[in-house]
Tab-separated table of C-alpha atoms in Angstrom:
chain	number	residue	atom	x	y	z
Z	146	MET	CA	-17.309	-79.393	-60.233
Z	147	GLU	CA	-16.542	-81.299	-56.943
Z	148	LEU	CA	-17.801	-80.590	-53.515
Z	149	GLN	CA	-16.758	-82.229	-50.226
Z	150	ALA	CA	-18.901	-82.207	-47.111
Z	151	PHE	CA	-19.452	-83.869	-43.824
Z	152	PRO	CA	-22.707	-85.356	-42.380
Z	153	THR	CA	-25.129	-82.757	-40.954
Z	154	GLU	CA	-23.670	-79.961	-43.010
Z	155	THR	CA	-25.455	-77.938	-45.674
Z	156	VAL	CA	-24.109	-77.748	-49.206
Z	157	LEU	CA	-24.886	-75.162	-52.001
Z	158	MET	CA	-24.953	-76.435	-55.608
Z	159	ARG	CA	-24.750	-73.645	-58.096
Z	160	CYS	CA	-26.323	-73.655	-61.582
Z	161	MET	CA	-26.609	-70.750	-64.124
Z	162	PHE	CA	-27.218	-70.619	-67.911
Z	163	THR	CA	-24.668	-68.021	-69.171
Z	164	GLN	CA	-25.338	-65.913	-72.302
Z	165	PRO	CA	-28.531	-67.577	-73.526
Z	166	GLY	CA	-28.769	-65.297	-76.526
Z	167	ASN	CA	-31.707	-66.392	-78.689
Z	168	THR	CA	-32.019	-69.618	-76.793
Z	169	LYS	CA	-35.351	-69.928	-74.894
Z	170	LEU	CA	-35.111	-71.475	-71.424
Z	171	THR	CA	-38.332	-73.442	-70.691
Z	172	GLN	CA	-37.545	-75.489	-67.579
Z	173	VAL	CA	-34.686	-76.586	-65.213
Z	174	SER	CA	-34.389	-79.798	-63.339
Z	175	TRP	CA	-31.976	-81.258	-60.809
Z	176	ILE	CA	-31.207	-84.928	-61.259
Z	177	TYR	CA	-29.436	-87.162	-58.729
Z	178	GLU	CA	-27.344	-90.135	-59.964
Z	179	ALA	CA	-25.937	-92.558	-57.429
Z	180	SER	CA	-22.891	-94.638	-58.040
Z	181	GLU	CA	-25.163	-97.447	-59.307
Z	182	GLY	CA	-26.214	-95.197	-62.164
Z	183	GLU	CA	-29.915	-94.692	-61.502
Z	184	ARG	CA	-31.171	-91.156	-62.226
Z	185	VAL	CA	-33.732	-89.526	-59.995
Z	186	ASN	CA	-35.350	-86.081	-60.260
Z	187	ILE	CA	-35.061	-84.243	-56.947
Z	188	ALA	CA	-36.086	-80.652	-57.909
Z	189	VAL	CA	-37.878	-78.924	-60.839
Z	190	PHE	CA	-38.544	-75.303	-61.686
Z	191	HIS	CA	-41.013	-74.211	-64.267
Z	192	PRO	CA	-41.630	-70.505	-64.966
Z	193	GLN	CA	-45.424	-71.154	-65.055
Z	194	TYR	CA	-45.867	-73.975	-62.480
Z	195	GLY	CA	-43.130	-72.913	-60.122
Z	196	GLU	CA	-41.082	-75.310	-57.871
Z	197	SER	CA	-41.653	-78.964	-57.292
Z	198	PHE	CA	-39.766	-81.573	-55.414
Z	199	PRO	CA	-40.420	-85.208	-56.468
Z	200	THR	CA	-40.072	-88.008	-53.989
Z	201	SER	CA	-36.398	-88.739	-53.436
Z	202	HIS	CA	-33.778	-89.412	-50.669
Z	203	VAL	CA	-33.360	-85.589	-50.227
Z	204	LYS	CA	-37.018	-84.564	-50.185
Z	205	ASP	CA	-37.745	-82.105	-47.410
Z	206	ARG	CA	-34.011	-81.200	-47.321
Z	207	VAL	CA	-33.605	-79.623	-50.716
Z	208	ARG	CA	-34.731	-76.162	-51.810
Z	209	PHE	CA	-34.099	-73.587	-54.551
Z	210	THR	CA	-32.106	-70.550	-53.319
Z	211	GLN	CA	-33.876	-68.075	-55.661
Z	212	GLY	CA	-36.384	-70.036	-57.761
Z	213	SER	CA	-35.705	-68.660	-61.189
Z	214	LEU	CA	-34.464	-69.849	-64.583
Z	215	GLN	CA	-31.592	-67.470	-64.347
Z	216	ASN	CA	-30.280	-68.869	-61.035
Z	217	PRO	CA	-31.814	-72.292	-60.154
Z	218	SER	CA	-29.115	-73.113	-57.517
Z	219	ILE	CA	-30.223	-75.500	-54.733
Z	220	GLU	CA	-29.225	-76.207	-51.169
Z	221	ILE	CA	-29.284	-79.560	-49.486
Z	222	SER	CA	-29.269	-79.523	-45.656
Z	223	ASP	CA	-28.566	-82.092	-42.900
Z	224	LEU	CA	-26.353	-84.042	-45.265
Z	225	ARG	CA	-26.028	-87.821	-44.943
Z	226	MET	CA	-23.478	-90.189	-46.171
Z	227	SER	CA	-26.032	-91.606	-48.605
Z	228	ASP	CA	-26.281	-88.154	-50.243
Z	229	GLU	CA	-22.961	-88.770	-52.083
Z	230	GLY	CA	-23.181	-88.907	-55.849
Z	231	LYS	CA	-23.588	-86.785	-58.978
Z	232	TYR	CA	-26.065	-83.902	-59.080
Z	233	THR	CA	-26.858	-82.608	-62.637
Z	234	CYS	CA	-28.514	-79.275	-63.334
Z	235	GLU	CA	-30.351	-79.775	-66.683
Z	236	TYR	CA	-31.945	-76.978	-68.748
Z	237	ALA	CA	-34.732	-77.668	-71.255
Z	238	THR	CA	-34.193	-75.084	-74.058
Z	239	TYR	CA	-35.589	-74.195	-77.399
Z	240	PRO	CA	-34.513	-74.820	-80.124
Z	241	SER	CA	-31.138	-76.269	-79.103
Z	242	GLY	CA	-32.470	-78.990	-76.681
Z	243	ASN	CA	-31.165	-79.894	-73.237
Z	244	GLU	CA	-28.028	-78.312	-71.670
Z	245	GLN	CA	-26.543	-79.558	-68.392
Z	246	GLY	CA	-23.738	-79.203	-65.841
Z	247	THR	CA	-22.826	-81.743	-63.106
Z	248	THR	CA	-21.590	-81.315	-59.575
Z	249	THR	CA	-19.984	-84.318	-57.827
Z	250	LEU	CA	-20.671	-84.461	-54.053
Z	251	THR	CA	-18.166	-86.463	-52.041
Z	252	MET	CA	-19.163	-87.160	-48.464
Z	253	LEU	CA	-16.454	-87.408	-45.883
Z	254	ALA	CA	-16.586	-88.918	-42.434
Z	255	LYS	CA	-13.990	-88.528	-39.680
Z	256	PRO	CA	-13.332	-91.914	-38.170
Z	257	LYS	CA	-13.843	-92.830	-34.554
Z	258	ASN	CA	-10.419	-94.018	-33.525
Z	259	LYS	CA	-9.364	-96.215	-30.599
Z	260	ALA	CA	-6.491	-98.562	-29.709
Z	261	GLU	CA	-5.769	-100.811	-26.749
Z	262	PRO	CA	-3.345	-103.558	-25.664
Z	263	VAL	CA	-4.683	-107.018	-25.233
Z	264	MET	CA	-3.741	-108.671	-21.946
Z	265	VAL	CA	-2.275	-112.114	-22.602
Z	266	ARG	CA	-0.398	-114.816	-20.784
Z	267	ALA	CA	3.265	-115.535	-21.579
Z	268	GLY	CA	3.609	-118.534	-23.851
Z	269	SER	CA	5.117	-119.853	-27.066
Z	270	VAL	CA	2.093	-119.392	-29.360
Z	271	THR	CA	1.579	-116.169	-31.454
Z	272	VAL	CA	-1.426	-114.199	-30.268
Z	273	VAL	CA	-3.009	-110.757	-30.613
Z	274	VAL	CA	-1.280	-108.372	-28.260
Z	275	ALA	CA	-2.789	-105.090	-29.447
Z	276	ARG	CA	-5.829	-103.803	-31.478
Z	277	CYS	CA	-6.387	-100.556	-33.271
Z	278	GLU	CA	-9.639	-99.426	-35.035
Z	279	ALA	CA	-10.774	-96.513	-37.175
Z	280	ALA	CA	-14.544	-96.878	-37.301
Z	281	GLN	CA	-16.986	-95.385	-39.856
Z	282	GLY	CA	-14.517	-93.242	-41.664
Z	283	LYS	CA	-14.715	-92.089	-45.314
Z	284	PRO	CA	-12.508	-92.493	-47.110
Z	285	PRO	CA	-11.093	-95.515	-45.329
Z	286	ALA	CA	-8.330	-94.820	-42.846
Z	287	THR	CA	-4.849	-96.284	-43.037
Z	288	ILE	CA	-3.451	-98.004	-39.898
Z	289	THR	CA	0.271	-98.604	-39.234
Z	290	TRP	CA	2.247	-99.830	-36.193
Z	291	GLU	CA	5.499	-98.720	-34.742
Z	292	THR	CA	7.601	-100.601	-32.216
Z	293	ASP	CA	11.182	-101.653	-31.541
Z	294	VAL	CA	9.926	-105.125	-30.695
Z	295	THR	CA	10.959	-107.648	-33.353
Z	296	GLY	CA	9.051	-110.581	-34.694
Z	297	GLY	CA	5.556	-109.085	-34.732
Z	298	THR	CA	3.131	-108.878	-37.630
Z	299	ALA	CA	0.006	-106.786	-38.360
Z	300	ASN	CA	-3.282	-108.003	-39.742
Z	301	THR	CA	-5.599	-105.290	-41.116
Z	302	THR	CA	-9.103	-105.612	-42.461
Z	303	SER	CA	-11.719	-103.141	-43.887
Z	304	LEU	CA	-15.399	-103.570	-43.334
Z	305	PRO	CA	-17.889	-101.408	-45.375
Z	306	GLN	CA	-20.791	-100.036	-43.390
Z	307	PRO	CA	-24.403	-99.523	-44.620
Z	308	ASP	CA	-24.078	-95.807	-44.539
Z	309	GLY	CA	-21.146	-95.825	-46.948
Z	310	THR	CA	-18.451	-95.426	-44.378
Z	311	VAL	CA	-15.695	-98.001	-43.839
Z	312	THR	CA	-14.403	-99.449	-40.529
Z	313	VAL	CA	-10.802	-100.425	-40.525
Z	314	ARG	CA	-9.398	-102.765	-37.882
Z	315	SER	CA	-5.829	-103.888	-37.307
Z	316	GLU	CA	-4.443	-106.441	-34.908
Z	317	TYR	CA	-0.792	-106.823	-33.911
Z	318	TRP	CA	0.394	-110.465	-33.445
Z	319	LEU	CA	3.342	-111.517	-31.362
Z	320	THR	CA	4.784	-114.347	-29.417
Z	321	PRO	CA	4.240	-113.190	-25.809
Z	322	VAL	CA	7.351	-113.703	-23.598
Z	323	ALA	CA	7.649	-112.181	-20.206
Z	324	SER	CA	10.553	-109.891	-21.144
Z	325	LEU	CA	8.246	-108.012	-23.558
Z	326	ASN	CA	5.865	-106.820	-20.864
Z	327	ASN	CA	5.461	-103.118	-20.791
Z	328	ARG	CA	7.306	-102.693	-24.032
Z	329	ASP	CA	6.211	-99.758	-26.126
Z	330	ILE	CA	4.101	-99.950	-29.227
Z	331	LYS	CA	2.259	-97.298	-31.211
Z	332	CYS	CA	-0.774	-97.402	-33.483
Z	333	LYS	CA	-1.011	-94.620	-36.111
Z	334	VAL	CA	-4.276	-93.789	-37.839
Z	335	ALA	CA	-4.046	-91.564	-40.955
Z	336	GLN	CA	-7.121	-90.373	-42.770
Z	337	ARG	CA	-8.026	-87.606	-45.231
Z	338	THR	CA	-10.192	-85.643	-42.809
Z	339	GLN	CA	-7.513	-85.481	-40.116
Z	340	ASP	CA	-4.980	-82.736	-39.992
Z	341	LYS	CA	-2.288	-85.280	-38.850
Z	342	PRO	CA	-2.149	-88.906	-37.926
Z	343	HIS	CA	-3.747	-89.919	-34.690
Z	344	VAL	CA	-1.094	-91.717	-32.615
Z	345	PHE	CA	-1.900	-94.084	-29.818
Z	346	PRO	CA	1.071	-94.946	-27.541
Z	347	LEU	CA	0.470	-98.308	-25.854
Z	348	GLN	CA	2.401	-100.792	-23.711
Z	349	LEU	CA	2.256	-104.510	-24.164
Z	350	SER	CA	0.495	-106.310	-21.270
Z	351	ILE	CA	1.910	-109.781	-20.841
Z	352	GLN	CA	1.063	-111.747	-17.670
Z	353	TYR	CA	3.404	-114.335	-16.073
Z	354	PRO	CA	3.998	-115.945	-12.663
Z	355	PRO	CA	6.695	-114.546	-10.278
Z	356	ALA	CA	10.417	-114.770	-11.086
Z	357	VAL	CA	12.072	-114.507	-7.676
Z	358	SER	CA	15.613	-113.581	-6.518
Z	359	ILE	CA	17.118	-112.827	-3.076
Z	360	GLU	CA	19.352	-109.768	-2.691
Z	361	GLY	CA	21.276	-108.096	0.149
Z	362	TYR	CA	23.676	-110.856	1.137
Z	363	ASP	CA	27.216	-109.519	1.345
Z	364	ASP	CA	29.274	-112.630	2.464
Z	365	ASN	CA	30.049	-110.826	5.744
Z	366	TRP	CA	27.673	-112.266	8.298
Z	367	TYR	CA	29.939	-112.289	11.344
Z	368	LYS	CA	28.793	-113.223	14.821
Z	369	GLY	CA	27.231	-110.319	16.663
Z	370	ARG	CA	26.404	-108.285	13.601
Z	371	THR	CA	23.009	-106.458	13.906
Z	372	ASP	CA	22.435	-104.962	10.439
Z	373	ALA	CA	22.328	-108.022	8.279
Z	374	PHE	CA	19.262	-108.418	5.997
Z	375	LEU	CA	17.852	-110.172	2.898
Z	376	ILE	CA	15.398	-108.765	0.328
Z	377	CYS	CA	13.088	-110.943	-1.728
Z	378	GLN	CA	12.636	-109.441	-5.192
Z	379	ALA	CA	9.957	-110.631	-7.508
Z	380	ASP	CA	9.189	-109.728	-11.172
Z	381	ALA	CA	5.521	-110.670	-11.793
Z	382	ASN	CA	2.449	-109.609	-13.721
Z	383	PRO	CA	-0.021	-109.222	-12.114
Z	384	GLU	CA	1.532	-107.994	-8.879
Z	385	PRO	CA	2.465	-110.473	-6.205
Z	386	THR	CA	-0.233	-111.277	-3.684
Z	387	ALA	CA	1.870	-113.036	-1.029
Z	388	VAL	CA	5.546	-113.300	0.078
Z	389	ASP	CA	6.597	-116.131	2.359
Z	390	TRP	CA	9.992	-116.618	4.102
Z	391	THR	CA	11.044	-119.999	5.442
Z	392	SER	CA	14.376	-121.845	6.092
Z	393	ALA	CA	15.576	-125.106	4.724
Z	394	SER	CA	14.601	-126.666	8.092
Z	395	GLY	CA	11.108	-125.172	7.989
Z	396	ALA	CA	10.757	-122.521	10.637
Z	397	LEU	CA	12.733	-119.362	10.705
Z	398	PRO	CA	15.356	-118.750	13.434
Z	399	ASP	CA	14.234	-116.690	16.413
Z	400	THR	CA	16.770	-114.062	15.629
Z	401	VAL	CA	15.240	-112.905	12.397
Z	402	GLN	CA	12.245	-110.675	11.760
Z	403	VAL	CA	10.200	-110.531	8.498
Z	404	VAL	CA	8.572	-107.267	7.270
Z	405	GLU	CA	6.817	-107.716	3.888
Z	406	ASN	CA	9.531	-108.843	1.510
Z	407	ARG	CA	12.404	-107.975	3.808
Z	408	LEU	CA	14.134	-110.416	6.240
Z	409	MET	CA	16.084	-108.649	8.984
Z	410	VAL	CA	18.620	-110.395	11.299
Z	411	LYS	CA	18.426	-108.912	14.774
Z	412	LYS	CA	21.862	-110.361	15.702
Z	413	VAL	CA	23.917	-112.810	13.726
Z	414	ASP	CA	24.569	-116.120	15.527
Z	415	ASP	CA	24.916	-119.778	14.607
Z	416	SER	CA	21.154	-120.188	14.118
Z	417	VAL	CA	21.227	-118.094	10.928
Z	418	ASN	CA	23.851	-120.332	9.443
Z	419	THR	CA	21.196	-121.852	7.211
Z	420	THR	CA	19.513	-121.698	3.828
Z	421	PHE	CA	16.667	-119.131	3.565
Z	422	VAL	CA	13.828	-119.683	1.070
Z	423	CYS	CA	11.552	-116.979	-0.301
Z	424	GLU	CA	8.333	-117.926	-2.162
Z	425	VAL	CA	6.212	-115.349	-4.030
Z	426	LYS	CA	2.715	-115.911	-5.325
Z	427	ASN	CA	0.401	-114.174	-7.785
Z	428	SER	CA	-2.894	-115.177	-9.499
Z	429	LEU	CA	-1.006	-117.137	-12.125
Z	430	GLY	CA	1.300	-119.173	-9.911
Z	431	SER	CA	4.363	-118.945	-7.690
Z	432	GLY	CA	8.119	-118.744	-7.821
Z	433	LYS	CA	10.959	-119.534	-5.338
Z	434	SER	CA	14.530	-118.604	-4.624
Z	435	GLN	CA	16.855	-119.727	-1.895
Z	436	LEU	CA	20.140	-118.409	-0.444
Z	437	THR	CA	22.594	-120.104	1.976
Z	438	ALA	CA	24.071	-117.711	4.598
Z	439	VAL	CA	27.460	-118.608	6.024
Z	440	VAL	CA	28.229	-117.266	9.556
Z	441	ILE	CA	31.896	-116.285	10.168
Z	442	GLY	CA	33.655	-116.073	13.539
Z	443	GLU	CA	34.146	-112.342	13.900
Z	444	SER	CA	34.275	-109.235	11.770
Z	445	PRO	CA	37.517	-108.372	10.052
Z	446	GLY	CA	37.576	-105.085	12.103
Z	447	ARG	CA	37.268	-106.936	15.377
Z	448	ALA	CA	40.006	-109.357	14.381
Z	449	CYS	CA	42.377	-106.463	13.493
Z	450	HIS	CA	41.609	-104.727	16.785
Z	451	SER	CA	42.450	-107.941	18.687
Z	452	ARG	CA	45.810	-108.267	16.918
Z	453	LEU	CA	46.687	-104.625	17.637
Z	454	LEU	CA	45.745	-104.991	21.294
Z	455	HIS	CA	48.012	-108.123	21.624
Z	456	MET	CA	50.966	-106.355	19.979
Z	457	SER	CA	50.442	-103.383	22.368
Z	458	GLN	CA	50.641	-105.702	25.337
Z	459	LEU	CA	53.871	-107.313	24.040
Z	460	SER	CA	55.334	-103.856	23.561
Z	461	GLN	CA	54.625	-102.875	27.148
Z	462	THR	CA	56.189	-106.078	28.474
Z	463	HIS	CA	59.375	-105.496	26.413
Z	464	ALA	CA	59.716	-101.913	27.652
Z	465	HIS	CA	59.557	-103.030	31.294
Z	466	THR	CA	62.168	-105.787	30.806
Z	467	HIS	CA	64.485	-103.471	29.019
Z	468	THR	CA	64.396	-100.922	31.819
Z	469	HIS	CA	65.142	-103.502	34.412
Z	470	THR	CA	68.027	-104.888	32.532
Z	471	HIS	CA	69.563	-101.505	31.880
Z	472	THR	CA	69.393	-100.589	35.521
Z	473	HIS	CA	71.161	-103.837	36.463
Z	474	THR	CA	74.002	-103.249	34.092
Z	475	GLN	CA	74.787	-99.740	35.306
Z	476	THR	CA	74.867	-101.090	38.892
Z	477	HIS	CA	77.253	-103.790	37.877
Z	478	THR	CA	79.585	-101.406	36.197
Z	479	TYR	CA	79.718	-99.053	39.118
Z	480	ARG	CA	80.670	-101.846	41.468
Z	481	HIS	CA	83.372	-103.027	39.188
Z	482	THR	CA	84.984	-99.644	39.016
Z	483	GLN	CA	85.105	-99.326	42.783
Z	484	THR	CA	86.898	-102.668	43.287
Z	485	ARG	CA	89.054	-103.072	40.229
Z	486	GLN	CA	92.430	-103.218	42.197
Z	487	ASP	CA	91.819	-106.213	44.392
Z	488	ARG	CA	91.010	-109.765	43.511
Z	489	HIS	CA	88.387	-110.024	46.082
Z	490	ALA	CA	86.508	-107.300	44.284
Z	491	HIS	CA	87.079	-109.224	41.144
Z	492	THR	CA	85.503	-112.182	42.725
Z	493	HIS	CA	82.641	-109.980	43.730
Z	494	THR	CA	82.432	-108.890	40.121
Z	495	ASP	CA	82.144	-112.571	39.089
Z	496	LYS	CA	79.291	-112.889	41.536
Z	497	THR	CA	77.731	-109.824	40.100
Z	498	ARG	CA	78.155	-111.199	36.592
Z	499	HIS	CA	76.579	-114.331	37.868
Z	500	ALA	CA	73.681	-112.373	39.059
Z	501	HIS	CA	73.455	-110.632	35.771
Z	502	ALA	CA	73.436	-113.932	33.982
Z	503	HIS	CA	70.610	-114.845	36.147
Z	504	ALA	CA	68.709	-111.790	34.966
Z	505	HIS	CA	69.461	-112.932	31.426
Z	506	THR	CA	67.856	-116.267	32.115
Z	507	HIS	CA	64.866	-114.550	33.643
Z	508	THR	CA	64.135	-112.311	30.569
Z	509	HIS	CA	64.541	-115.134	28.118
Z	510	THR	CA	60.780	-115.262	27.727
Z	511	HIS	CA	60.782	-112.880	24.740
Z	512	THR	CA	63.249	-113.170	22.002
Z	513	HIS	CA	63.831	-109.420	21.542
Z	514	THR	CA	64.269	-108.922	25.287
Z	515	HIS	CA	66.666	-111.829	25.382
Z	516	ARG	CA	68.847	-110.446	22.613
Z	517	HIS	CA	68.917	-107.013	24.179
Z	518	THR	CA	69.873	-108.427	27.503
Z	519	HIS	CA	72.477	-110.624	25.900
Z	520	ARG	CA	74.167	-107.616	24.231
Z	521	GLN	CA	74.372	-105.902	27.599
Z	522	THR	CA	76.103	-108.950	28.991
Z	523	GLU	CA	78.669	-108.982	26.166
Z	524	THR	CA	79.438	-105.357	26.913
Z	525	ASP	CA	79.902	-106.168	30.510
Z	526	ARG	CA	82.396	-108.802	29.605
Z	527	GLN	CA	84.339	-106.422	27.523
Z	528	ILE	CA	84.553	-104.037	30.355
Z	529	ASP	CA	85.718	-106.901	32.621
Z	530	ARG	CA	88.486	-107.907	30.191
Z	531	HIS	CA	89.674	-104.396	29.772
Z	532	THR	CA	89.959	-104.108	33.532
């Protein structure tokens, strides 16, 4: 028969001589046998002398439940890990000799489990990055690791304890690079006394100095712009302790303002046409990044607006010239009609044409106006020839 129990519990070990018939039962003894093989009496019952409990590891914790030859079962209370072993109930009989039955007691211990990441500095040498332990368990626990990080190995050891339990420790080794910081890793502890494996979700803790970058520049820093900015980004573990903005020449231009890791340009002018430098520090070191800003003359929107305004002014000038030329031509035609029968009037018409030609010369400033005026003059000539 096999029994399993935990420390501090009480266990009942049954014993009974079934169908003795003509066999005479004279005494019953309980004998403990440790794994080493030594046999020790722990309890005796004699019908004449009664119960007795010799010195043993269970003395004061063992008792007979009924105290009779028919049922000499015993109880052992406040169990300890050292109580594990074989317990034999042995009858002294006459005339057949001794009869016995054995109960094997297996002591169990639920392990005390824990796991933690190990904080390390980034480097090229393989080191321990996580530890997992199942202490004082019986039977020994099994520890496994789960992670999507490649290149790691586990080293597991078992250490027997004086009380018969076993402590299992496992270390996970890895080459610590900065990109592996905060990556997930799990320790799983499986053991007979647990309903299911105990899972510890962990994150790798790898320390490194700041890696710095500058963001926010959009290649559109035109003069007069008021919403330009730069942001100094840093990837570091532990967290940055200081952020410092400078320019290539040393001091920052008066037109910029720094708030923590953000550099804001109040108004873009030639003074920000420079190289900005951001330096970030933590307890392990520092990192820098720089960016050269290029100031352009004006925004694309303002340039487009200026071109549209210029074209609008040209259009207004053309419209005025066209009106003037058209009015002149009608006046010229009217006079020509009134004097078409006499040469003197014709001469007057030549003068009028001459005046018209003068208007043509006056409006030569713009090509379109010139061509329009020129077409009016050609028409005028056709009218004159027809006359």
